[in-house]
């Protein structure tokens, strides 16, 4: 699944997360508390008039980041024990960077 970050109606970076890491992320308490909002893209923008579902980060960004740091700690512990290449910690760091960035107001799944 892909996290598509947005600043208002402008798309920013996207980050692809695969299972089982995705399962660990979507089961965090703070992600479950985010409100999924259905909004209509303004008519003067590309795809104007289309309705999309997205999550507002502005009020819960730091709680979500806190929960993801727990997932990151668990992934780092696993990587240390396994002693083999593991992309999950870097994916989580990239995800955290986008979540705490004030430039991103929303995200959606793609």
PDB file of N, CA and C in Angstrom:
ATOM      1  N   UNK A   1       0.845  -1.169   0.000  1.00  0.00           N
ATOM      2  CA  UNK A   1       0.000   0.000   0.000  1.00  0.00           C
ATOM      3  C   UNK A   1       0.890   1.231   0.000  1.00  0.00           C
ATOM      4  N   UNK A   2       0.357   2.276  -0.523  1.00  0.00           N
ATOM      5  CA  UNK A   2       1.118   3.512  -0.654  1.00  0.00           C
ATOM      6  C   UNK A   2       0.483   4.603   0.202  1.00  0.00           C
ATOM      7  N   UNK A   3       1.316   5.329   0.937  1.00  0.00           N
ATOM      8  CA  UNK A   3       0.902   6.522   1.658  1.00  0.00           C
ATOM      9  C   UNK A   3       1.184   7.698   0.728  1.00  0.00           C
ATOM     10  N   UNK A   4       0.147   8.446   0.362  1.00  0.00           N
ATOM     11  CA  UNK A   4       0.291   9.615  -0.503  1.00  0.00           C
ATOM     12  C   UNK A   4       0.098  10.859   0.359  1.00  0.00           C
ATOM     13  N   UNK A   5       1.144  11.644   0.513  1.00  0.00           N
ATOM     14  CA  UNK A   5       1.080  12.827   1.363  1.00  0.00           C
ATOM     15  C   UNK A   5       0.660  14.047   0.552  1.00  0.00           C
ATOM     16  N   UNK A   6      -0.067  14.939   1.222  1.00  0.00           N
ATOM     17  CA  UNK A   6      -0.611  16.116   0.559  1.00  0.00           C
ATOM     18  C   UNK A   6      -0.405  17.347   1.418  1.00  0.00           C
ATOM     19  N   UNK A   7      -0.181  18.474   0.737  1.00  0.00           N
ATOM     20  CA  UNK A   7      -0.187  19.786   1.373  1.00  0.00           C
ATOM     21  C   UNK A   7      -1.391  20.508   0.781  1.00  0.00           C
ATOM     22  N   UNK A   8      -2.454  20.556   1.553  1.00  0.00           N
ATOM     23  CA  UNK A   8      -3.713  21.064   0.988  1.00  0.00           C
ATOM     24  C   UNK A   8      -4.170  20.099  -0.093  1.00  0.00           C
ATOM     25  N   UNK A   9      -4.221  20.588  -1.336  1.00  0.00           N
ATOM     26  CA  UNK A   9      -4.620  19.734  -2.465  1.00  0.00           C
ATOM     27  C   UNK A   9      -3.439  19.340  -3.334  1.00  0.00           C
ATOM     28  N   UNK A  10      -2.243  19.730  -2.962  1.00  0.00           N
ATOM     29  CA  UNK A  10      -1.048  19.390  -3.740  1.00  0.00           C
ATOM     30  C   UNK A  10      -0.417  18.110  -3.207  1.00  0.00           C
ATOM     31  N   UNK A  11      -0.158  17.192  -4.116  1.00  0.00           N
ATOM     32  CA  UNK A  11       0.489  15.939  -3.723  1.00  0.00           C
ATOM     33  C   UNK A  11       1.974  16.158  -3.492  1.00  0.00           C
ATOM     34  N   UNK A  12       2.490  15.474  -2.490  1.00  0.00           N
ATOM     35  CA  UNK A  12       3.915  15.504  -2.184  1.00  0.00           C
ATOM     36  C   UNK A  12       4.498  14.123  -2.398  1.00  0.00           C
ATOM     37  N   UNK A  13       5.281  13.679  -1.435  1.00  0.00           N
ATOM     38  CA  UNK A  13       5.940  12.377  -1.541  1.00  0.00           C
ATOM     39  C   UNK A  13       4.960  11.241  -1.298  1.00  0.00           C
ATOM     40  N   UNK A  14       5.339  10.082  -1.822  1.00  0.00           N
ATOM     41  CA  UNK A  14       4.584   8.861  -1.540  1.00  0.00           C
ATOM     42  C   UNK A  14       5.558   7.806  -1.032  1.00  0.00           C
ATOM     43  N   UNK A  15       5.082   6.980  -0.142  1.00  0.00           N
ATOM     44  CA  UNK A  15       5.919   5.937   0.451  1.00  0.00           C
ATOM     45  C   UNK A  15       5.151   4.624   0.386  1.00  0.00           C
ATOM     46  N   UNK A  16       5.792   3.622  -0.196  1.00  0.00           N
ATOM     47  CA  UNK A  16       5.186   2.296  -0.320  1.00  0.00           C
ATOM     48  C   UNK A  16       5.567   1.466   0.898  1.00  0.00           C
ATOM     49  N   UNK A  17       4.556   0.850   1.515  1.00  0.00           N
ATOM     50  CA  UNK A  17       4.761  -0.011   2.679  1.00  0.00           C
ATOM     51  C   UNK A  17       4.128  -1.359   2.367  1.00  0.00           C
ATOM     52  N   UNK A  18       4.903  -2.412   2.574  1.00  0.00           N
ATOM     53  CA  UNK A  18       4.413  -3.759   2.299  1.00  0.00           C
ATOM     54  C   UNK A  18       4.091  -4.506   3.598  1.00  0.00           C
ATOM     55  N   UNK A  19       3.308  -5.568   3.449  1.00  0.00           N
ATOM     56  CA  UNK A  19       2.994  -6.442   4.591  1.00  0.00           C
ATOM     57  C   UNK A  19       4.256  -7.166   5.005  1.00  0.00           C
ATOM     58  N   UNK A  20       4.426  -7.569   6.236  1.00  0.00           N
ATOM     59  CA  UNK A  20       3.565  -7.385   7.399  1.00  0.00           C
ATOM     60  C   UNK A  20       3.765  -6.045   8.100  1.00  0.00           C
ATOM     61  N   UNK A  21       4.735  -5.241   7.640  1.00  0.00           N
ATOM     62  CA  UNK A  21       4.947  -3.933   8.250  1.00  0.00           C
ATOM     63  C   UNK A  21       3.677  -3.089   8.177  1.00  0.00           C
ATOM     64  N   UNK A  22       2.976  -3.168   7.067  1.00  0.00           N
ATOM     65  CA  UNK A  22       1.734  -2.412   6.909  1.00  0.00           C
ATOM     66  C   UNK A  22       0.733  -2.772   8.001  1.00  0.00           C
ATOM     67  N   UNK A  23       0.631  -4.046   8.315  1.00  0.00           N
ATOM     68  CA  UNK A  23      -0.293  -4.493   9.369  1.00  0.00           C
ATOM     69  C   UNK A  23       0.063  -3.849  10.702  1.00  0.00           C
ATOM     70  N   UNK A  24       1.364  -3.781  11.012  1.00  0.00           N
ATOM     71  CA  UNK A  24       1.797  -3.156  12.263  1.00  0.00           C
ATOM     72  C   UNK A  24       1.444  -1.670  12.291  1.00  0.00           C
ATOM     73  N   UNK A  25       1.507  -1.014  11.145  1.00  0.00           N
ATOM     74  CA  UNK A  25       1.207   0.417  11.072  1.00  0.00           C
ATOM     75  C   UNK A  25      -0.291   0.672  11.190  1.00  0.00           C
ATOM     76  N   UNK A  26      -1.082  -0.060  10.422  1.00  0.00           N
ATOM     77  CA  UNK A  26      -2.520   0.229  10.408  1.00  0.00           C
ATOM     78  C   UNK A  26      -3.225  -0.202  11.690  1.00  0.00           C
ATOM     79  N   UNK A  27      -2.581  -0.994  12.502  1.00  0.00           N
ATOM     80  CA  UNK A  27      -3.197  -1.382  13.776  1.00  0.00           C
ATOM     81  C   UNK A  27      -2.781  -0.488  14.941  1.00  0.00           C
ATOM     82  N   UNK A  28      -2.023   0.573  14.662  1.00  0.00           N
ATOM     83  CA  UNK A  28      -1.669   1.496  15.744  1.00  0.00           C
ATOM     84  C   UNK A  28      -2.924   2.237  16.206  1.00  0.00           C
ATOM     85  N   UNK A  29      -2.959   2.541  17.473  1.00  0.00           N
ATOM     86  CA  UNK A  29      -4.120   3.192  18.060  1.00  0.00           C
ATOM     87  C   UNK A  29      -4.380   4.560  17.439  1.00  0.00           C
ATOM     88  N   UNK A  30      -3.327   5.326  17.204  1.00  0.00           N
ATOM     89  CA  UNK A  30      -3.527   6.683  16.693  1.00  0.00           C
ATOM     90  C   UNK A  30      -4.033   6.688  15.254  1.00  0.00           C
ATOM     91  N   UNK A  31      -3.619   5.728  14.438  1.00  0.00           N
ATOM     92  CA  UNK A  31      -4.135   5.674  13.069  1.00  0.00           C
ATOM     93  C   UNK A  31      -5.628   5.357  13.093  1.00  0.00           C
ATOM     94  N   UNK A  32      -6.032   4.508  14.004  1.00  0.00           N
ATOM     95  CA  UNK A  32      -7.453   4.188  14.131  1.00  0.00           C
ATOM     96  C   UNK A  32      -8.263   5.400  14.590  1.00  0.00           C
ATOM     97  N   UNK A  33      -7.613   6.338  15.269  1.00  0.00           N
ATOM     98  CA  UNK A  33      -8.305   7.526  15.758  1.00  0.00           C
ATOM     99  C   UNK A  33      -8.349   8.657  14.744  1.00  0.00           C
ATOM    100  N   UNK A  34      -7.586   8.550  13.660  1.00  0.00           N
ATOM    101  CA  UNK A  34      -7.625   9.588  12.636  1.00  0.00           C
ATOM    102  C   UNK A  34      -8.963   9.556  11.926  1.00  0.00           C
ATOM    103  N   UNK A  35      -9.458  10.715  11.593  1.00  0.00           N
ATOM    104  CA  UNK A  35     -10.727  10.808  10.895  1.00  0.00           C
ATOM    105  C   UNK A  35     -10.506  10.745   9.398  1.00  0.00           C
ATOM    106  N   UNK A  36     -11.191   9.798   8.769  1.00  0.00           N
ATOM    107  CA  UNK A  36     -11.158   9.679   7.319  1.00  0.00           C
ATOM    108  C   UNK A  36     -12.221  10.624   6.774  1.00  0.00           C
ATOM    109  N   UNK A  37     -11.791  11.626   6.001  1.00  0.00           N
ATOM    110  CA  UNK A  37     -12.686  12.658   5.516  1.00  0.00           C
ATOM    111  C   UNK A  37     -12.865  12.501   4.010  1.00  0.00           C
ATOM    112  N   UNK A  38     -14.102  12.513   3.562  1.00  0.00           N
ATOM    113  CA  UNK A  38     -14.386  12.520   2.130  1.00  0.00           C
ATOM    114  C   UNK A  38     -14.550  13.966   1.707  1.00  0.00           C
ATOM    115  N   UNK A  39     -13.702  14.399   0.753  1.00  0.00           N
ATOM    116  CA  UNK A  39     -13.733  15.785   0.300  1.00  0.00           C
ATOM    117  C   UNK A  39     -13.746  15.821  -1.220  1.00  0.00           C
ATOM    118  N   UNK A  40     -14.218  16.925  -1.752  1.00  0.00           N
ATOM    119  CA  UNK A  40     -14.278  17.105  -3.194  1.00  0.00           C
ATOM    120  C   UNK A  40     -13.136  18.017  -3.630  1.00  0.00           C
ATOM    121  N   UNK A  41     -12.374  17.553  -4.609  1.00  0.00           N
ATOM    122  CA  UNK A  41     -11.268  18.353  -5.149  1.00  0.00           C
ATOM    123  C   UNK A  41     -11.866  19.590  -5.806  1.00  0.00           C
ATOM    124  N   UNK A  42     -11.322  20.778  -5.486  1.00  0.00           N
ATOM    125  CA  UNK A  42     -11.846  22.006  -6.108  1.00  0.00           C
ATOM    126  C   UNK A  42     -11.833  21.917  -7.637  1.00  0.00           C
ATOM    127  N   UNK A  43     -12.844  22.503  -8.236  1.00  0.00           N
ATOM    128  CA  UNK A  43     -13.041  22.398  -9.685  1.00  0.00           C
ATOM    129  C   UNK A  43     -11.893  22.981 -10.498  1.00  0.00           C
ATOM    130  N   UNK A  44     -11.178  23.953  -9.948  1.00  0.00           N
ATOM    131  CA  UNK A  44     -10.106  24.585 -10.717  1.00  0.00           C
ATOM    132  C   UNK A  44      -8.800  23.771 -10.710  1.00  0.00           C
ATOM    133  N   UNK A  45      -8.784  22.628 -10.036  1.00  0.00           N
ATOM    134  CA  UNK A  45      -7.597  21.776  -9.985  1.00  0.00           C
ATOM    135  C   UNK A  45      -7.783  20.557 -10.877  1.00  0.00           C
ATOM    136  N   UNK A  46      -6.665  19.907 -11.203  1.00  0.00           N
ATOM    137  CA  UNK A  46      -6.732  18.660 -11.942  1.00  0.00           C
ATOM    138  C   UNK A  46      -7.607  17.668 -11.176  1.00  0.00           C
ATOM    139  N   UNK A  47      -8.426  16.939 -11.867  1.00  0.00           N
ATOM    140  CA  UNK A  47      -9.395  16.007 -11.266  1.00  0.00           C
ATOM    141  C   UNK A  47     -10.451  16.728 -10.440  1.00  0.00           C
ATOM    142  N   UNK A  48     -10.657  18.027 -10.706  1.00  0.00           N
ATOM    143  CA  UNK A  48     -11.645  18.818  -9.985  1.00  0.00           C
ATOM    144  C   UNK A  48     -13.020  18.183 -10.020  1.00  0.00           C
ATOM    145  N   UNK A  49     -13.707  18.239  -8.899  1.00  0.00           N
ATOM    146  CA  UNK A  49     -15.032  17.660  -8.763  1.00  0.00           C
ATOM    147  C   UNK A  49     -15.019  16.221  -8.281  1.00  0.00           C
ATOM    148  N   UNK A  50     -13.853  15.579  -8.331  1.00  0.00           N
ATOM    149  CA  UNK A  50     -13.750  14.188  -7.869  1.00  0.00           C
ATOM    150  C   UNK A  50     -13.711  14.155  -6.347  1.00  0.00           C
ATOM    151  N   UNK A  51     -14.404  13.186  -5.765  1.00  0.00           N
ATOM    152  CA  UNK A  51     -14.368  13.011  -4.315  1.00  0.00           C
ATOM    153  C   UNK A  51     -13.246  12.057  -3.943  1.00  0.00           C
ATOM    154  N   UNK A  52     -12.498  12.402  -2.904  1.00  0.00           N
ATOM    155  CA  UNK A  52     -11.433  11.532  -2.415  1.00  0.00           C
ATOM    156  C   UNK A  52     -11.559  11.386  -0.900  1.00  0.00           C
ATOM    157  N   UNK A  53     -11.071  10.266  -0.410  1.00  0.00           N
ATOM    158  CA  UNK A  53     -10.975  10.035   1.031  1.00  0.00           C
ATOM    159  C   UNK A  53      -9.539  10.294   1.444  1.00  0.00           C
ATOM    160  N   UNK A  54      -9.374  11.034   2.524  1.00  0.00           N
ATOM    161  CA  UNK A  54      -8.036  11.304   3.034  1.00  0.00           C
ATOM    162  C   UNK A  54      -8.113  11.548   4.539  1.00  0.00           C
ATOM    163  N   UNK A  55      -6.941  11.480   5.175  1.00  0.00           N
ATOM    164  CA  UNK A  55      -6.832  11.662   6.623  1.00  0.00           C
ATOM    165  C   UNK A  55      -6.166  13.000   6.908  1.00  0.00           C
ATOM    166  N   UNK A  56      -6.720  13.720   7.876  1.00  0.00           N
ATOM    167  CA  UNK A  56      -6.159  15.009   8.288  1.00  0.00           C
ATOM    168  C   UNK A  56      -5.092  14.756   9.351  1.00  0.00           C
ATOM    169  N   UNK A  57      -3.883  15.199   9.081  1.00  0.00           N
ATOM    170  CA  UNK A  57      -2.759  14.989  10.003  1.00  0.00           C
ATOM    171  C   UNK A  57      -2.619  16.074  11.062  1.00  0.00           C
ATOM    172  N   UNK A  58      -3.193  17.212  10.844  1.00  0.00           N
ATOM    173  CA  UNK A  58      -2.841  18.392  11.631  1.00  0.00           C
ATOM    174  C   UNK A  58      -3.023  18.242  13.130  1.00  0.00           C
ATOM    175  N   UNK A  59      -4.056  17.545  13.580  1.00  0.00           N
ATOM    176  CA  UNK A  59      -4.286  17.442  15.023  1.00  0.00           C
ATOM    177  C   UNK A  59      -3.652  16.216  15.665  1.00  0.00           C
ATOM    178  N   UNK A  60      -3.314  15.206  14.880  1.00  0.00           N
ATOM    179  CA  UNK A  60      -2.850  13.936  15.440  1.00  0.00           C
ATOM    180  C   UNK A  60      -1.465  13.522  14.967  1.00  0.00           C
ATOM    181  N   UNK A  61      -0.762  14.404  14.273  1.00  0.00           N
ATOM    182  CA  UNK A  61       0.517  14.004  13.666  1.00  0.00           C
ATOM    183  C   UNK A  61       1.522  13.481  14.687  1.00  0.00           C
ATOM    184  N   UNK A  62       1.620  14.128  15.845  1.00  0.00           N
ATOM    185  CA  UNK A  62       2.646  13.711  16.808  1.00  0.00           C
ATOM    186  C   UNK A  62       2.258  12.435  17.540  1.00  0.00           C
ATOM    187  N   UNK A  63       0.971  12.216  17.742  1.00  0.00           N
ATOM    188  CA  UNK A  63       0.539  10.952  18.342  1.00  0.00           C
ATOM    189  C   UNK A  63       0.814   9.801  17.382  1.00  0.00           C
ATOM    190  N   UNK A  64       0.523  10.007  16.099  1.00  0.00           N
ATOM    191  CA  UNK A  64       0.809   8.982  15.099  1.00  0.00           C
ATOM    192  C   UNK A  64       2.308   8.722  15.024  1.00  0.00           C
ATOM    193  N   UNK A  65       3.109   9.769  15.051  1.00  0.00           N
ATOM    194  CA  UNK A  65       4.567   9.612  15.027  1.00  0.00           C
ATOM    195  C   UNK A  65       5.057   8.845  16.250  1.00  0.00           C
ATOM    196  N   UNK A  66       4.475   9.124  17.403  1.00  0.00           N
ATOM    197  CA  UNK A  66       4.860   8.414  18.622  1.00  0.00           C
ATOM    198  C   UNK A  66       4.581   6.920  18.486  1.00  0.00           C
ATOM    199  N   UNK A  67       3.398   6.582  17.981  1.00  0.00           N
ATOM    200  CA  UNK A  67       3.067   5.168  17.786  1.00  0.00           C
ATOM    201  C   UNK A  67       4.004   4.508  16.777  1.00  0.00           C
ATOM    202  N   UNK A  68       4.362   5.230  15.728  1.00  0.00           N
ATOM    203  CA  UNK A  68       5.249   4.651  14.723  1.00  0.00           C
ATOM    204  C   UNK A  68       6.673   4.475  15.241  1.00  0.00           C
ATOM    205  N   UNK A  69       7.082   5.280  16.220  1.00  0.00           N
ATOM    206  CA  UNK A  69       8.410   5.071  16.800  1.00  0.00           C
ATOM    207  C   UNK A  69       8.470   3.747  17.564  1.00  0.00           C
ATOM    208  N   UNK A  70       7.341   3.328  18.114  1.00  0.00           N
ATOM    209  CA  UNK A  70       7.291   2.023  18.773  1.00  0.00           C
ATOM    210  C   UNK A  70       7.466   0.915  17.741  1.00  0.00           C
ATOM    211  N   UNK A  71       6.793   1.056  16.599  1.00  0.00           N
ATOM    212  CA  UNK A  71       6.952   0.090  15.512  1.00  0.00           C
ATOM    213  C   UNK A  71       8.400   0.098  15.020  1.00  0.00           C
ATOM    214  N   UNK A  72       8.992   1.293  14.903  1.00  0.00           N
ATOM    215  CA  UNK A  72      10.388   1.408  14.470  1.00  0.00           C
ATOM    216  C   UNK A  72      11.327   0.711  15.451  1.00  0.00           C
ATOM    217  N   UNK A  73      11.119   0.922  16.736  1.00  0.00           N
ATOM    218  CA  UNK A  73      11.957   0.267  17.748  1.00  0.00           C
ATOM    219  C   UNK A  73      11.869  -1.251  17.620  1.00  0.00           C
ATOM    220  N   UNK A  74      10.668  -1.762  17.420  1.00  0.00           N
ATOM    221  CA  UNK A  74      10.498  -3.201  17.243  1.00  0.00           C
ATOM    222  C   UNK A  74      11.216  -3.707  15.994  1.00  0.00           C
ATOM    223  N   UNK A  75      11.139  -2.948  14.921  1.00  0.00           N
ATOM    224  CA  UNK A  75      11.807  -3.343  13.671  1.00  0.00           C
ATOM    225  C   UNK A  75      13.329  -3.299  13.815  1.00  0.00           C
ATOM    226  N   UNK A  76      13.839  -2.310  14.527  1.00  0.00           N
ATOM    227  CA  UNK A  76      15.288  -2.230  14.754  1.00  0.00           C
ATOM    228  C   UNK A  76      15.762  -3.398  15.612  1.00  0.00           C
ATOM    229  N   UNK A  77      14.970  -3.775  16.596  1.00  0.00           N
ATOM    230  CA  UNK A  77      15.308  -4.926  17.444  1.00  0.00           C
ATOM    231  C   UNK A  77      15.355  -6.194  16.608  1.00  0.00           C
ATOM    232  N   UNK A  78      14.361  -6.385  15.739  1.00  0.00           N
ATOM    233  CA  UNK A  78      14.343  -7.554  14.850  1.00  0.00           C
ATOM    234  C   UNK A  78      15.549  -7.554  13.922  1.00  0.00           C
ATOM    235  N   UNK A  79      15.849  -6.404  13.343  1.00  0.00           N
ATOM    236  CA  UNK A  79      16.970  -6.299  12.405  1.00  0.00           C
ATOM    237  C   UNK A  79      18.284  -6.613  13.106  1.00  0.00           C
ATOM    238  N   UNK A  80      18.418  -6.181  14.343  1.00  0.00           N
ATOM    239  CA  UNK A  80      19.637  -6.443  15.099  1.00  0.00           C
ATOM    240  C   UNK A  80      19.803  -7.936  15.385  1.00  0.00           C
ATOM    241  N   UNK A  81      18.719  -8.609  15.683  1.00  0.00           N
ATOM    242  CA  UNK A  81      18.772 -10.049  15.956  1.00  0.00           C
ATOM    243  C   UNK A  81      18.996 -10.864  14.694  1.00  0.00           C
ATOM    244  N   UNK A  82      18.369 -10.464  13.598  1.00  0.00           N
ATOM    245  CA  UNK A  82      18.439 -11.243  12.370  1.00  0.00           C
ATOM    246  C   UNK A  82      19.757 -11.079  11.635  1.00  0.00           C
ATOM    247  N   UNK A  83      20.358  -9.941  11.786  1.00  0.00           N
ATOM    248  CA  UNK A  83      21.649  -9.634  11.156  1.00  0.00           C
ATOM    249  C   UNK A  83      21.618  -9.810   9.638  1.00  0.00           C
ATOM    250  N   UNK A  84      20.450  -9.602   9.049  1.00  0.00           N
ATOM    251  CA  UNK A  84      20.344  -9.619   7.589  1.00  0.00           C
ATOM    252  C   UNK A  84      19.660  -8.336   7.154  1.00  0.00           C
ATOM    253  N   UNK A  85      19.779  -8.020   5.877  1.00  0.00           N
ATOM    254  CA  UNK A  85      19.243  -6.764   5.351  1.00  0.00           C
ATOM    255  C   UNK A  85      17.739  -6.665   5.616  1.00  0.00           C
ATOM    256  N   UNK A  86      17.313  -5.495   6.089  1.00  0.00           N
ATOM    257  CA  UNK A  86      15.918  -5.245   6.400  1.00  0.00           C
ATOM    258  C   UNK A  86      15.624  -3.787   6.054  1.00  0.00           C
ATOM    259  N   UNK A  87      14.728  -3.559   5.100  1.00  0.00           N
ATOM    260  CA  UNK A  87      14.370  -2.200   4.674  1.00  0.00           C
ATOM    261  C   UNK A  87      13.362  -1.525   5.584  1.00  0.00           C
ATOM    262  N   UNK A  88      12.704  -2.277   6.443  1.00  0.00           N
ATOM    263  CA  UNK A  88      11.618  -1.723   7.244  1.00  0.00           C
ATOM    264  C   UNK A  88      12.014  -0.529   8.104  1.00  0.00           C
ATOM    265  N   UNK A  89      13.163  -0.543   8.786  1.00  0.00           N
ATOM    266  CA  UNK A  89      13.514   0.647   9.570  1.00  0.00           C
ATOM    267  C   UNK A  89      13.629   1.910   8.714  1.00  0.00           C
ATOM    268  N   UNK A  90      14.218   1.808   7.537  1.00  0.00           N
ATOM    269  CA  UNK A  90      14.352   2.994   6.678  1.00  0.00           C
ATOM    270  C   UNK A  90      13.000   3.456   6.160  1.00  0.00           C
ATOM    271  N   UNK A  91      12.130   2.520   5.820  1.00  0.00           N
ATOM    272  CA  UNK A  91      10.780   2.876   5.379  1.00  0.00           C
ATOM    273  C   UNK A  91      10.054   3.630   6.483  1.00  0.00           C
ATOM    274  N   UNK A  92      10.176   3.160   7.723  1.00  0.00           N
ATOM    275  CA  UNK A  92       9.526   3.824   8.855  1.00  0.00           C
ATOM    276  C   UNK A  92      10.107   5.211   9.114  1.00  0.00           C
ATOM    277  N   UNK A  93      11.412   5.357   8.979  1.00  0.00           N
ATOM    278  CA  UNK A  93      12.038   6.672   9.164  1.00  0.00           C
ATOM    279  C   UNK A  93      11.514   7.643   8.104  1.00  0.00           C
ATOM    280  N   UNK A  94      11.415   7.190   6.864  1.00  0.00           N
ATOM    281  CA  UNK A  94      10.890   8.034   5.789  1.00  0.00           C
ATOM    282  C   UNK A  94       9.434   8.412   6.059  1.00  0.00           C
ATOM    283  N   UNK A  95       8.654   7.460   6.533  1.00  0.00           N
ATOM    284  CA  UNK A  95       7.253   7.704   6.857  1.00  0.00           C
ATOM    285  C   UNK A  95       7.133   8.715   7.998  1.00  0.00           C
ATOM    286  N   UNK A  96       7.937   8.536   9.025  1.00  0.00           N
ATOM    287  CA  UNK A  96       7.944   9.476  10.150  1.00  0.00           C
ATOM    288  C   UNK A  96       8.303  10.883   9.697  1.00  0.00           C
ATOM    289  N   UNK A  97       9.282  10.994   8.821  1.00  0.00           N
ATOM    290  CA  UNK A  97       9.710  12.303   8.321  1.00  0.00           C
ATOM    291  C   UNK A  97       8.548  13.032   7.643  1.00  0.00           C
ATOM    292  N   UNK A  98       7.775  12.317   6.860  1.00  0.00           N
ATOM    293  CA  UNK A  98       6.643  12.936   6.170  1.00  0.00           C
ATOM    294  C   UNK A  98       5.503  13.258   7.135  1.00  0.00           C
ATOM    295  N   UNK A  99       5.273  12.402   8.107  1.00  0.00           N
ATOM    296  CA  UNK A  99       4.183  12.628   9.060  1.00  0.00           C
ATOM    297  C   UNK A  99       4.444  13.858   9.918  1.00  0.00           C
ATOM    298  N   UNK A 100       5.681  14.058  10.369  1.00  0.00           N
ATOM    299  CA  UNK A 100       5.950  15.202  11.257  1.00  0.00           C
ATOM    300  C   UNK A 100       6.225  16.494  10.495  1.00  0.00           C
ATOM    301  N   UNK A 101       6.345  16.420   9.183  1.00  0.00           N
ATOM    302  CA  UNK A 101       6.571  17.622   8.390  1.00  0.00           C
ATOM    303  C   UNK A 101       5.321  18.495   8.383  1.00  0.00           C
ATOM    304  N   UNK A 102       5.477  19.754   8.767  1.00  0.00           N
ATOM    305  CA  UNK A 102       4.356  20.698   8.752  1.00  0.00           C
ATOM    306  C   UNK A 102       3.859  20.972   7.338  1.00  0.00           C
ATOM    307  N   UNK A 103       4.658  20.618   6.343  1.00  0.00           N
ATOM    308  CA  UNK A 103       4.239  20.828   4.958  1.00  0.00           C
ATOM    309  C   UNK A 103       3.122  19.879   4.556  1.00  0.00           C
ATOM    310  N   UNK A 104       2.990  18.758   5.254  1.00  0.00           N
ATOM    311  CA  UNK A 104       1.950  17.792   4.925  1.00  0.00           C
ATOM    312  C   UNK A 104       0.751  17.984   5.842  1.00  0.00           C
ATOM    313  N   UNK A 105      -0.398  18.237   5.241  1.00  0.00           N
ATOM    314  CA  UNK A 105      -1.614  18.448   6.011  1.00  0.00           C
ATOM    315  C   UNK A 105      -2.492  17.200   6.043  1.00  0.00           C
ATOM    316  N   UNK A 106      -2.366  16.354   5.015  1.00  0.00           N
ATOM    317  CA  UNK A 106      -3.198  15.170   4.869  1.00  0.00           C
ATOM    318  C   UNK A 106      -2.386  14.026   4.264  1.00  0.00           C
ATOM    319  N   UNK A 107      -2.944  12.842   4.345  1.00  0.00           N
ATOM    320  CA  UNK A 107      -2.432  11.731   3.546  1.00  0.00           C
ATOM    321  C   UNK A 107      -3.606  10.862   3.172  1.00  0.00           C
ATOM    322  N   UNK A 108      -3.393  10.093   2.139  1.00  0.00           N
ATOM    323  CA  UNK A 108      -4.396   9.123   1.712  1.00  0.00           C
ATOM    324  C   UNK A 108      -3.687   7.837   1.311  1.00  0.00           C
ATOM    325  N   UNK A 109      -4.429   6.766   1.237  1.00  0.00           N
ATOM    326  CA  UNK A 109      -3.862   5.508   0.798  1.00  0.00           C
ATOM    327  C   UNK A 109      -4.051   5.366  -0.700  1.00  0.00           C
ATOM    328  N   UNK A 110      -3.029   4.856  -1.345  1.00  0.00           N
ATOM    329  CA  UNK A 110      -3.100   4.646  -2.793  1.00  0.00           C
ATOM    330  C   UNK A 110      -2.859   3.221  -3.145  1.00  0.00           C
TER     331      UNK A 110
END
